[in-house]
Structures are given as structure tokens and as C-alpha cells.
C-alpha atoms as a PDB file:
ATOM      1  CA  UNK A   1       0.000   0.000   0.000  1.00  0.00           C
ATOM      2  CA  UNK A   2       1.439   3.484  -0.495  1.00  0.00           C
ATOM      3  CA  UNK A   3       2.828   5.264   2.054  1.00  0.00           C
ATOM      4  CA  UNK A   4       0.690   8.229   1.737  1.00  0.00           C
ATOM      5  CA  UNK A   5      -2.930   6.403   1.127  1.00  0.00           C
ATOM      6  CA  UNK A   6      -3.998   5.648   4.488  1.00  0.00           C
ATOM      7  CA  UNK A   7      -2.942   9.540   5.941  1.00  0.00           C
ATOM      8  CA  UNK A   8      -5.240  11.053   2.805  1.00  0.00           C
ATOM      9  CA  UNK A   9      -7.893   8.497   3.866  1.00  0.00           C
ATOM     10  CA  UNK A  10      -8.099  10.174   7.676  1.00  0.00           C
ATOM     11  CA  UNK A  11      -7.278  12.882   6.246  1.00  0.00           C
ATOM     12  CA  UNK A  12     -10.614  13.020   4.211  1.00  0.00           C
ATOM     13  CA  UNK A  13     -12.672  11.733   6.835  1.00  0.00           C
ATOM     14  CA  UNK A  14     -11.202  14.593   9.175  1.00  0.00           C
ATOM     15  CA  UNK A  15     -12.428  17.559   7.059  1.00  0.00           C
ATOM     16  CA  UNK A  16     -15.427  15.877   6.322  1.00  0.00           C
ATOM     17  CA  UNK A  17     -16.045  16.006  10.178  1.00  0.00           C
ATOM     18  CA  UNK A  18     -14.617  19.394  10.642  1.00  0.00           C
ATOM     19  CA  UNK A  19     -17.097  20.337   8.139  1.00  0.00           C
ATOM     20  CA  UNK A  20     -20.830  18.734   9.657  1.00  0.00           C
ATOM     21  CA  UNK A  21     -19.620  19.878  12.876  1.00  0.00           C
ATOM     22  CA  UNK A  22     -19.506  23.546  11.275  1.00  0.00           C
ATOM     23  CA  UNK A  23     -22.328  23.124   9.207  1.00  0.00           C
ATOM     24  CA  UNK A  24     -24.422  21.724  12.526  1.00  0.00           C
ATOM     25  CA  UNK A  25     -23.497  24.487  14.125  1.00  0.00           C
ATOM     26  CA  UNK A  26     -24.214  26.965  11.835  1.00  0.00           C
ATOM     27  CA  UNK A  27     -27.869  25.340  11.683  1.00  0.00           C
ATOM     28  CA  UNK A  28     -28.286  26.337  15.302  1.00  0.00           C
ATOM     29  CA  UNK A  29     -26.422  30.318  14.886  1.00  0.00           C
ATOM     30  CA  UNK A  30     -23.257  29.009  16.786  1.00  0.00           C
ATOM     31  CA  UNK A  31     -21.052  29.297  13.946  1.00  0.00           C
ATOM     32  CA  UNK A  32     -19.799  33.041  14.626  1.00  0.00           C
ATOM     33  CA  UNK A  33     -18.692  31.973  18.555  1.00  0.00           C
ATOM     34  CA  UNK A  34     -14.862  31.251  18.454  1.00  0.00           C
ATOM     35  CA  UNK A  35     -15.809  29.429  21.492  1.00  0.00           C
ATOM     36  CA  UNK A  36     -17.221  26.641  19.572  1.00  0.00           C
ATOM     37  CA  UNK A  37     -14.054  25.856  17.210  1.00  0.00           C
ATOM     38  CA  UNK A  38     -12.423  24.684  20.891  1.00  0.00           C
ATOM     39  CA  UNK A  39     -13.636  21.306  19.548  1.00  0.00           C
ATOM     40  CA  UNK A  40     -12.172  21.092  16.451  1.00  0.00           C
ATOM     41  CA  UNK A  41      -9.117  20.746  18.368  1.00  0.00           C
ATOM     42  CA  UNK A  42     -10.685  17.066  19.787  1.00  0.00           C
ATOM     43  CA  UNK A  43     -11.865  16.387  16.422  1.00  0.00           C
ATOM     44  CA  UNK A  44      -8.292  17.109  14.767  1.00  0.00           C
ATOM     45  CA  UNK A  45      -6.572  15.269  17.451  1.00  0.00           C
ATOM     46  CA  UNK A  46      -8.514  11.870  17.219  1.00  0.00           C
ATOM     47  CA  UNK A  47      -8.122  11.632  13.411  1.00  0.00           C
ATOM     48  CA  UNK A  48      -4.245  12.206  13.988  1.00  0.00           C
ATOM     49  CA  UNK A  49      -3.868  10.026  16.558  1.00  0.00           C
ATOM     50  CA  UNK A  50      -6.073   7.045  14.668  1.00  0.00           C
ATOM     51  CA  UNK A  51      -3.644   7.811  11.642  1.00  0.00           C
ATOM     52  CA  UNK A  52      -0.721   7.287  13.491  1.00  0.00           C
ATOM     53  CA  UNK A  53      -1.948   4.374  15.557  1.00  0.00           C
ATOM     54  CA  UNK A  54      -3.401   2.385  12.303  1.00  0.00           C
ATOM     55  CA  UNK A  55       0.232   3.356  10.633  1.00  0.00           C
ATOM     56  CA  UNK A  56       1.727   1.688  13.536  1.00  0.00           C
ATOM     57  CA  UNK A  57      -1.001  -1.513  13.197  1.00  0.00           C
ATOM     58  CA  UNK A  58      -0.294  -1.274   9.449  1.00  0.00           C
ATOM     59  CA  UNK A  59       3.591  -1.447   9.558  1.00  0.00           C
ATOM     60  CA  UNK A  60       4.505  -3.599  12.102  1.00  0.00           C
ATOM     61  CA  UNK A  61       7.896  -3.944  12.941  1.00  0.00           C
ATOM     62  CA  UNK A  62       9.113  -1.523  10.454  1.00  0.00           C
ATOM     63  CA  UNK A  63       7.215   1.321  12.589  1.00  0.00           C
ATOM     64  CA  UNK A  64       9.304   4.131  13.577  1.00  0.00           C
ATOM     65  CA  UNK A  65       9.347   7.957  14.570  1.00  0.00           C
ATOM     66  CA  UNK A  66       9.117   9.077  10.767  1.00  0.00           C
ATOM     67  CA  UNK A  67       6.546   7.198   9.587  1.00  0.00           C
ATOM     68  CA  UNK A  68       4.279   7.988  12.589  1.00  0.00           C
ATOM     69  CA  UNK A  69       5.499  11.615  12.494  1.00  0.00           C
ATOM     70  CA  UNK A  70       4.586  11.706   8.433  1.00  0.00           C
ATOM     71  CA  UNK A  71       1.302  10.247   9.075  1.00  0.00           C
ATOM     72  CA  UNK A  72       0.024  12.647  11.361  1.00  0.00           C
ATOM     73  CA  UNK A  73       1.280  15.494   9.262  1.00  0.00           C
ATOM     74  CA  UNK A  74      -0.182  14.377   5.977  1.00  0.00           C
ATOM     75  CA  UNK A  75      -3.141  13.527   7.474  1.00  0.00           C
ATOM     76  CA  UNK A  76      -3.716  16.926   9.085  1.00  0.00           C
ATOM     77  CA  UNK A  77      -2.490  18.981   6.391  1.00  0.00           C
ATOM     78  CA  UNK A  78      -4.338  17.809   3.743  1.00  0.00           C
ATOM     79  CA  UNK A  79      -7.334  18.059   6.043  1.00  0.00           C
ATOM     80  CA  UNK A  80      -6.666  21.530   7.071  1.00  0.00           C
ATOM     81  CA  UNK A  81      -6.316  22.973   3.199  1.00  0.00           C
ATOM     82  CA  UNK A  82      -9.969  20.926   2.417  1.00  0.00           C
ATOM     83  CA  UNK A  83     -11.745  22.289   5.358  1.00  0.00           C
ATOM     84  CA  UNK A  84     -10.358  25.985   4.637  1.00  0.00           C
ATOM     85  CA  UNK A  85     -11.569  25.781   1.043  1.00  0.00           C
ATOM     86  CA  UNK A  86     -14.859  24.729   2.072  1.00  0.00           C
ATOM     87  CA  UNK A  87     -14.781  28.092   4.770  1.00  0.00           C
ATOM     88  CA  UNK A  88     -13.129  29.870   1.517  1.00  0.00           C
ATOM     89  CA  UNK A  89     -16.331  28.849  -0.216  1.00  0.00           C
ATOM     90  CA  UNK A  90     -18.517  29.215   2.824  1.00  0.00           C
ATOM     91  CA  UNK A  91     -17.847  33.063   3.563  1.00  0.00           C
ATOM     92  CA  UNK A  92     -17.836  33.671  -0.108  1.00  0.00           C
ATOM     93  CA  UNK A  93     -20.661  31.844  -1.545  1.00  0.00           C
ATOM     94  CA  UNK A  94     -23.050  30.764   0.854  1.00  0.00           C
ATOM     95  CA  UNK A  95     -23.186  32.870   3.799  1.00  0.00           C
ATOM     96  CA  UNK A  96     -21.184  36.912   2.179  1.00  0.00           C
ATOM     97  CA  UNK A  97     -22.025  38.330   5.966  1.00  0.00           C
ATOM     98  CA  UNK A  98     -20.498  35.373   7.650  1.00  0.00           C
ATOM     99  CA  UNK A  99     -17.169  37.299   8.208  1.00  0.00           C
ATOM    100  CA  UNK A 100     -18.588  40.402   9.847  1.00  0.00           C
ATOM    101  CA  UNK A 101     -20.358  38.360  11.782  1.00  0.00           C
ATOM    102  CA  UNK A 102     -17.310  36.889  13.327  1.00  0.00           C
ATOM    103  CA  UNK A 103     -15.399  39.527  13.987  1.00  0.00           C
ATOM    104  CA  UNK A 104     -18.037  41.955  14.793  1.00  0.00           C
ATOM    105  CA  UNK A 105     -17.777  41.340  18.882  1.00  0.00           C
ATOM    106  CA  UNK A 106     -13.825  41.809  19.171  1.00  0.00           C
ATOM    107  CA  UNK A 107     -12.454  43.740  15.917  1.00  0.00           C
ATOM    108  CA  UNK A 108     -15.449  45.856  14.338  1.00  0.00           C
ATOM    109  CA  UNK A 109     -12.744  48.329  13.199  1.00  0.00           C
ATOM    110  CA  UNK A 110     -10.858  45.791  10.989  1.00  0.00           C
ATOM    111  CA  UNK A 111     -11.493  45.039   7.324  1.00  0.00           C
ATOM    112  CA  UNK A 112     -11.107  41.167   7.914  1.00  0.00           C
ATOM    113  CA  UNK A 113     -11.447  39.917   4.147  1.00  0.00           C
ATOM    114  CA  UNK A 114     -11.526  36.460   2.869  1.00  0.00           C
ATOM    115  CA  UNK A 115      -7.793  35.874   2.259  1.00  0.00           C
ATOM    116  CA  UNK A 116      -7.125  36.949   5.552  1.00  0.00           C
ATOM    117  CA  UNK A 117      -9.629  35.185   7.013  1.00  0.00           C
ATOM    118  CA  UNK A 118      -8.304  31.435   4.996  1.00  0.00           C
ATOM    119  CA  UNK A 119      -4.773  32.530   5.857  1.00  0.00           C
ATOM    120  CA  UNK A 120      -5.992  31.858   9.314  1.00  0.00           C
ATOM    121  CA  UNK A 121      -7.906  29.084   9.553  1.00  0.00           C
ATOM    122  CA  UNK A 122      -5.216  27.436   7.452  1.00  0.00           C
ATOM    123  CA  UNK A 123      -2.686  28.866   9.613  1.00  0.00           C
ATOM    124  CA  UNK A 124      -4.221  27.509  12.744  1.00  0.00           C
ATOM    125  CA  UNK A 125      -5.227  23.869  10.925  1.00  0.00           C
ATOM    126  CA  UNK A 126      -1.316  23.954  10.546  1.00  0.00           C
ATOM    127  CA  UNK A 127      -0.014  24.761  13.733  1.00  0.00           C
ATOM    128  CA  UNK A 128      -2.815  21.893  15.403  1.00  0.00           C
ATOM    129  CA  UNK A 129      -1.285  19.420  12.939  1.00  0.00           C
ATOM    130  CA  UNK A 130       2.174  19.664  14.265  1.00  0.00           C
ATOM    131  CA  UNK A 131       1.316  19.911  17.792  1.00  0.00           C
ATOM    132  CA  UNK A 132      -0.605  17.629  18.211  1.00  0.00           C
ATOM    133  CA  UNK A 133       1.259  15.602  16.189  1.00  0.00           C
ATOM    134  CA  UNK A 134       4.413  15.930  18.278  1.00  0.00           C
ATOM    135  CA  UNK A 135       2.419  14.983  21.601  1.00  0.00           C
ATOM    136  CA  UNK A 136       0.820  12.006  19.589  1.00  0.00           C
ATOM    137  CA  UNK A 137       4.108  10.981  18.857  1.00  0.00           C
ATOM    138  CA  UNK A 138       5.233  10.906  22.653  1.00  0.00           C
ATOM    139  CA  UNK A 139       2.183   8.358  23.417  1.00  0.00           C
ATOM    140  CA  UNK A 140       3.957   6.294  20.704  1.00  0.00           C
ATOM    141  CA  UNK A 141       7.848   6.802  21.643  1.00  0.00           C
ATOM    142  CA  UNK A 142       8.479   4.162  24.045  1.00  0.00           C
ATOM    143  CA  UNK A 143       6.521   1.631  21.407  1.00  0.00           C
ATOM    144  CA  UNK A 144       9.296   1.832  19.063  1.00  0.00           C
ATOM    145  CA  UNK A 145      11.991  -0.664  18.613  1.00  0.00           C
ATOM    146  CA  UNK A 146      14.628  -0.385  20.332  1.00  0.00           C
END
């Protein structure tokens, strides 16, 4: 199997989730409360932590730090460029007010526009990835061959 098909698998399945949660949230008017993207976080972090655990499964013996390490970052990159298209799309398309909505409580002043706005939520998909990844990685250390 290729090295990078079961990370773009998770990796598919994680935006997917990032996205219902979002779009079930937005069906209730929580969308615009920062508050609420505190769980993307837990949703981000199981997906890595299943990619790097079935990588483990998957490899066997051959398991080490890079192929766990490469797992989780695949899987949570990938994820985190899907899920800020479909926000790209989202503030764009589907909901043009979306934006001032979101920054209306803390930074009515600022002209937040859309790239700025998919800078960051790519920005912070990125910086989850890798530390999360590196603590995943941890739980995994002292299973490695010696």
C-alpha cells in the first residue's frame, strides 16, 4: 500500500467532520462563537492520533518515529487545506455576511477579508497538525523498537 494512502484516507474523513460539525453548528447560529471551534481541536486530534496508531497496526515492525510523524502530518495537512476551502467557499458563496459576523464582537474596526480570514484558519489547521502531532508521537515513543 502506499505510504501516503492511508494519511489522505483520515485525512478526508477529518475535514469531512470538521465540516458537519460547522455546518451543525451553523444550523443552530453558533457558527460566529470562536468558542465553539475549541472542539475542532478534539476532532483534529482523534483523526491524527487514529492515523498514526493504524500506521503503527499497518507497519509492524518496520514502525518508527518518521513514519508515525509523516502520518500525522499528511493527514492533518491535507485536512486543514480541504476544510479551509470549504470556509473559503462558505464566507464567499453561501453565507457573504459570515465574516462580519465573526469579527463583529472583538475587531469591528478591521477590514477582515476572505484571504485573511483562509490565511488563518489554514494557519491555525497547521499549527494543530504539528502539535498535536508531536504529543501524539510521545504516546507512541516508548513503542518503538529499540
Amino acid at each position: 500500500m502506499n505510504n501516503f494512502t492511508l494519511p489522505i484516507r483520515f485525512a478526508f474523513a477529518l475535514a469531512t467532520s470538521l465540516i458537519a460539525y460547522f455546518l451543525v453548528l451553523s444550523l443552530f447560529g453558533l457558527h460566529t462563537n470562536p468558542f465553539f471551534s475549541l472542539f475542532n481541536g478534539v476532532i483534529t486530534g482523534f483523526a491524527i492520533y487514529e492515523a498514526i496508531r493504524y500506521r503503527r497496526i499497518e507497519t509492524g515492525e518496520d514502525y518508527n518515529y518518521t513514519t508515525g510523524f509523516s502520518a500525522g502530518l499528511v493527514t492533518g495537512f491535507i485536512a486543514s487545506i480541504l476544510f479551509t476551502v470549504f470556509m473559503a467557499v462558505y464566507a464567499t458563496e453561501l453565507e457573504p455576511v459570515f465574516l462580519s459576523e465573526l469579527v463583529s464582537d472583538f475587531a469591528s474596526h478591521y477590514d477582515i477579508g476572505v484571504a485573511t480570514f483562509a490565511f488563518i484558519v489554514l494557519l491555525m489547521g497547521l499549527a494543530t497538525t504539528v502539535v498535536l502531532t508531536l504529543a501524539f508521537m510521545q504516546l507512541f515513543k516508548n513503542k518503538l523498537k529499540g
